[in-house]
XYZ file of C-alpha atoms in Angstrom:
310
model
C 0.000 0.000 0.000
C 2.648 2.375 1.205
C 4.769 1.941 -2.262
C 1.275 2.263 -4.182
C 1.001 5.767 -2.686
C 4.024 6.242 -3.652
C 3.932 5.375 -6.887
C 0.894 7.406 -7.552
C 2.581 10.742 -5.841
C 5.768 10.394 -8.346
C 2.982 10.368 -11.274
C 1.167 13.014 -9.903
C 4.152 15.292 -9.055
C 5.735 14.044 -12.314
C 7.722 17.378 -14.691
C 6.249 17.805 -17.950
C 8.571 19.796 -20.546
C 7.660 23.613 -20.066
C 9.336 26.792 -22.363
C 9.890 28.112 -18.098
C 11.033 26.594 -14.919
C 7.690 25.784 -13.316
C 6.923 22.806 -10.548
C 4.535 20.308 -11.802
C 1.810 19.338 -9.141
C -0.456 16.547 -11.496
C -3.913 16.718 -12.065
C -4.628 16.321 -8.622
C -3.910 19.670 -7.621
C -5.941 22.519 -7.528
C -4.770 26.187 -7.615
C -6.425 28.447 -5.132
C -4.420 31.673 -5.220
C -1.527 33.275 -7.273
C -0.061 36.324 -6.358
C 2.612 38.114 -8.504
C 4.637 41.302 -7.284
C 6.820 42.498 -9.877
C 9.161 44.216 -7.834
C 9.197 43.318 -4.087
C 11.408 41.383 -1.449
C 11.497 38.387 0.678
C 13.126 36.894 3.321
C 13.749 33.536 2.708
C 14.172 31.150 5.660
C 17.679 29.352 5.952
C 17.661 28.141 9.398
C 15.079 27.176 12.078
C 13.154 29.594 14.785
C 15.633 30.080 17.515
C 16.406 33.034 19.834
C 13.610 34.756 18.936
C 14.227 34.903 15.395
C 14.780 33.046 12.231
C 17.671 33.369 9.720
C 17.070 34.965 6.677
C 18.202 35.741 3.478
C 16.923 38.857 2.187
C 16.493 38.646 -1.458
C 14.538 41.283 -3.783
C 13.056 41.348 -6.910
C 9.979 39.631 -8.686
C 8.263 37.952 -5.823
C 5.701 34.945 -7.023
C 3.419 33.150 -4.738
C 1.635 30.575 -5.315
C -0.902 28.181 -3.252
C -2.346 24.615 -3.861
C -5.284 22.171 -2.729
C -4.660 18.672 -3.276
C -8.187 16.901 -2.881
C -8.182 13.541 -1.026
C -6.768 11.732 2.148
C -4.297 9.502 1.210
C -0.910 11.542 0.608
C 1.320 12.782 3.490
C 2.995 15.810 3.755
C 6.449 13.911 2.808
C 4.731 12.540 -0.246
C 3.568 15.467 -1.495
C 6.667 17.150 -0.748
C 9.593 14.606 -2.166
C 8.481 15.152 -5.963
C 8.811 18.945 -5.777
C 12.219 19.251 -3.618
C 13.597 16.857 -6.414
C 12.157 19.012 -9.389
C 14.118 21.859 -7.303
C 16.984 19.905 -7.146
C 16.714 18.883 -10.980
C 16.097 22.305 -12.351
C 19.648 23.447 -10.790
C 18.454 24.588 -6.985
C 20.384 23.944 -4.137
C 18.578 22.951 -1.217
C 19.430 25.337 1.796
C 16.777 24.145 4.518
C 14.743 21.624 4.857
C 12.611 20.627 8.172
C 9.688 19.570 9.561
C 7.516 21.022 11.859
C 8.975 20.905 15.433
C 12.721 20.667 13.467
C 11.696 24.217 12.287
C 10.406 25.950 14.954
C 6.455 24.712 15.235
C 4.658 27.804 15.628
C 6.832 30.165 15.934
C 7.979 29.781 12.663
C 4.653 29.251 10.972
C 4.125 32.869 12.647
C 7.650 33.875 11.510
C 7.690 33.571 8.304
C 5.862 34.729 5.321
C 2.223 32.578 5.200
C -0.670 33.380 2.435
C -3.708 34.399 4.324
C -6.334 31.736 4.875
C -8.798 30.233 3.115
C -5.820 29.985 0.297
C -3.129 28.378 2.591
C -3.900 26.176 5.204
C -1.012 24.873 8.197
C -1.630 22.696 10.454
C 1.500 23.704 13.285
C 2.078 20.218 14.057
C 1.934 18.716 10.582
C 4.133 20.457 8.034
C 7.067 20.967 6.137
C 9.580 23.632 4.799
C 12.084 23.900 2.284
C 14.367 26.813 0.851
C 16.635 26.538 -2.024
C 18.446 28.582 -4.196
C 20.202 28.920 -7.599
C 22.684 31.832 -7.768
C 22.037 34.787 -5.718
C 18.974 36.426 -6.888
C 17.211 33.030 -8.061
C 15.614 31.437 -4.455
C 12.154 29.267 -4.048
C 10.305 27.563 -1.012
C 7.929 25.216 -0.656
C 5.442 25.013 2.626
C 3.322 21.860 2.973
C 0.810 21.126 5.055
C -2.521 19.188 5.276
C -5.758 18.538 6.998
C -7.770 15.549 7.149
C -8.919 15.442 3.689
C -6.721 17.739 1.663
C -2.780 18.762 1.492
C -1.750 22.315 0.947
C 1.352 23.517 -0.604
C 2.994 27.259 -1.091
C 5.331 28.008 -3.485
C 7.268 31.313 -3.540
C 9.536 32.135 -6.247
C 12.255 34.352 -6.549
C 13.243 35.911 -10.265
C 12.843 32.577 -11.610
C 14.797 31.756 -14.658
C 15.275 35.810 -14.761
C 11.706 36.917 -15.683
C 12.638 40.485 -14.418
C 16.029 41.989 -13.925
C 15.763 42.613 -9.757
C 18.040 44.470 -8.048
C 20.959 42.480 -6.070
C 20.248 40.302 -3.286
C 21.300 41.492 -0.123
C 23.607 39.361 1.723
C 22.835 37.273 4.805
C 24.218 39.136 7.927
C 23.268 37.257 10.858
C 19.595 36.428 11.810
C 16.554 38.180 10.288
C 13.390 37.629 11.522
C 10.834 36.842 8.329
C 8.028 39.602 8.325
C 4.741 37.676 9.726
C 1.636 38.733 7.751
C -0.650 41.523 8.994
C -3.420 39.058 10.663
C -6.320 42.112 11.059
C -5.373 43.894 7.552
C -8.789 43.474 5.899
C -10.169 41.714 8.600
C -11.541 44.593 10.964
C -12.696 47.018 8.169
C -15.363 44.212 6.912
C -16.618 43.088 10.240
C -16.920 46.922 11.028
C -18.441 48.277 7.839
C -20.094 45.195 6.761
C -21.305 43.742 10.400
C -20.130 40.142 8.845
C -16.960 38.031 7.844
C -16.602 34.919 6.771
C -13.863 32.759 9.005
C -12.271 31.161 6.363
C -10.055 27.984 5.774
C -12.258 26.128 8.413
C -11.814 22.595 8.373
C -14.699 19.941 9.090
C -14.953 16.692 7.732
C -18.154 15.521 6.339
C -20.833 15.708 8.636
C -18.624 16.142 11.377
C -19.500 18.991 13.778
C -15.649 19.175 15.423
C -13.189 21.743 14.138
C -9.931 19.639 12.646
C -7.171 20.647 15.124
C -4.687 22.730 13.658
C -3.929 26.315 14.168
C -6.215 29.168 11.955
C -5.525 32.194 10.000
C -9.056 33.450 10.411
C -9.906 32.940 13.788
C -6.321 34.079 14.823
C -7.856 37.613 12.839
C -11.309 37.432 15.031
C -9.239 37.542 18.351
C -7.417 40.715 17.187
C -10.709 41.969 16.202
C -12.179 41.352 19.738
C -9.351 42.474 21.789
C -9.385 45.607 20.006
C -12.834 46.231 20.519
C -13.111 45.136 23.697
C -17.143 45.867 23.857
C -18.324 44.283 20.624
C -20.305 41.176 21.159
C -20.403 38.729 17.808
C -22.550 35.342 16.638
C -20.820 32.634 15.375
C -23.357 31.453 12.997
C -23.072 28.272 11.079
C -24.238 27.391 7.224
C -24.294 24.201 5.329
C -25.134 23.129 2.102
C -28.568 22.050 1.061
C -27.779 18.181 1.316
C -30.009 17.001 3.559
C -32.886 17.409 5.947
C -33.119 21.176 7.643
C -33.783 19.589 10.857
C -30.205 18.144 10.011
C -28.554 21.177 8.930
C -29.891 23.368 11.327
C -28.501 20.867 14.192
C -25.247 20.832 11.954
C -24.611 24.101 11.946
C -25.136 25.323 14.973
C -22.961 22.390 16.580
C -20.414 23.645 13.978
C -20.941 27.563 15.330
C -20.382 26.087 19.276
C -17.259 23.846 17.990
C -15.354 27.088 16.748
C -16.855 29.059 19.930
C -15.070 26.904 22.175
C -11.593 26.857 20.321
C -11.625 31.171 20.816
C -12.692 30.476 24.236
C -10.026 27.854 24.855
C -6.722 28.952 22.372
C -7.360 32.703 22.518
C -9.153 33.197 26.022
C -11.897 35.471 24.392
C -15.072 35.736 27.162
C -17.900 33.292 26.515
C -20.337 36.326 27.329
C -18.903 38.044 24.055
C -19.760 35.481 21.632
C -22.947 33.291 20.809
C -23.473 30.336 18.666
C -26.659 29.988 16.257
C -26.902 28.008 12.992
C -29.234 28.634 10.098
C -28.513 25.424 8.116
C -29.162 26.254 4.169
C -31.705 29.546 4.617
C -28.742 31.533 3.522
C -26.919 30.454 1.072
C -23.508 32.833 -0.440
C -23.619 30.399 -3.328
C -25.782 28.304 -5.662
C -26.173 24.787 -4.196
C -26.326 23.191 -7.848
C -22.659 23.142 -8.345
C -19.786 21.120 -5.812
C -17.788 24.835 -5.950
C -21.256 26.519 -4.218
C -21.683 24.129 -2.094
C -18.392 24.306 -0.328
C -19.035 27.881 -0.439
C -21.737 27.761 1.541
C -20.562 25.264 4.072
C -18.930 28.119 6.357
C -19.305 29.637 9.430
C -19.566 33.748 9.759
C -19.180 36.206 12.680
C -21.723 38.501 12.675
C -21.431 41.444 14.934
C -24.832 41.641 17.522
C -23.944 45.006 19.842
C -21.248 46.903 21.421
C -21.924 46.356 25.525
């Protein structure tokens, strides 16, 4: 069984001739972001989270990052990753750092260094992987893989790859650099303030299941800002599903859903049960049509809705 899986991830992960460097995920893989800065900088990893930092080599120029959903229990994080270090490798990279998730810091580097926003990159802090490489000294890449319990997640940042834009020089390592950690309420606050609503995204449930899949959260990391900023505001967690199903079911569904995420801000963030409530309203408001499998996971979410400012 375990060389089967195997097998399949080398096919899956296998290069197919390209006019540019690119890594080849397979058909399996599912693109859920791309963002493309022209001229920017990053700080790419080169050593684990210790000291209070990580070690960085700051490199600038055309910044690429990309994010991936690979549909389906069955791979691990290693298995995903081994294909694409090796298409690194092949394409002239040197690997620089490559760990796994306590070896690199657990959540302290998850926090440290750079991390797409949820619902486009998911990391679970106790299941991933991380590798940097480079190929002269403006050319750089890393990979971040992760997964939950039905689906792996991989990041790819490029650096000028095979010279798409004429950056400036890399800056040299000097000592330790701590990675810039995303702005967690940037968005965040002004929609849950102008529009009274936000969807917490990247939540992961399995089918039918009314438990939260442990693992650490982009978007309710961003609520907990929210509410300790506004130390009055008193929210809903309200919980949606898909139209599958009786709405007897669904309503029960989602409001177990809405309590299950209510409990992880009580208990990993230490937000006030007063401050939050838990309703569901099953399918009665969809944000999607229910006739395709992309509305449907749409609509299976759950929102915070602001109620009153006590």
């Amino acid at each position: 069984m375990i060389r089967l899986a195997a097998a399949l991830a080398a096919l899956l992960f296998a290069v197919t001739p390209a006019t540019a460097f690119e890594l080849r995920l397979g058909g399996a893989a599912r693109q859920l972001s791309e963002r493309d800065s022209p001229l920017g900088s990053y700080a790419l990893p080169t050593g684990p989270f210790r000291d209070g930092s990580i070690p960085a080599q700051r490199l600038e120029g055309r910044i690429e990052r990309q994010t991936w959903r690979i549909d389906g229990p069955g791979l691990t994080t290693l298995q995903i990753l081994a294909p694409l270090r090796s298409q690194l490798e092949e394409a002239g990279y040197s690997l620089t750092f490559d760990c796994k998730d306590n070896e690199c810091g657990g959540f302290d580097f998850r926090f440290g260094t750079e991390v797409v926003p949820a619902p486009d990159m998911y990391v679970d802090i106790r299941n991933y992987r991380f590798v940097s490489a480079v190929k002269d000294k403006d050319t750089a890449a890393s990979l971040l893989v992760s997964r939950s319990r039905s689906a792996g997640f991989v990041q790819i940042i490029y650096v000028n790859r095979d010279g798409t834009s004429a950056p400036p020089a890399a800056l040299p390592e000097t000592g330790t650099e701590t990675a810039p950690a995303p702005d967690l309420e940037a968005g965040f606050s002004d929609r849950m303030l102008q529009q009274g609503h936000a969807v917490l995204g990247g939540l992961v449930f399995d089918t039918g299941a009314d438990a939260l899949d442990p693992g650490d959260y982009d978007s309710l990391a961003q609520l907990a800002v929210f509410l300790e900023d506004h130390p009055g505001m008193v929210i809903a967690l309200v919980g949606h599903t898909d139209s599958i199903g009786s709405l007897d079911e669904n309503l029960s569904l989602s409001k177990r859903r809405a309590e299950s995420v209510r409990s992880r801000m009580i208990d990993s963030y230490g937000i006030a049960p007063d401050r939050m409530e838990a309703e569901g309203v099953a399918y009665l408001s969809p944000a999607a049509s229910n006739l395709t499998p992309e509305g449907r996971e749409e609509n299976r979410r759950v929102e915070a809705v602001i109620l009153r400012e006590q």
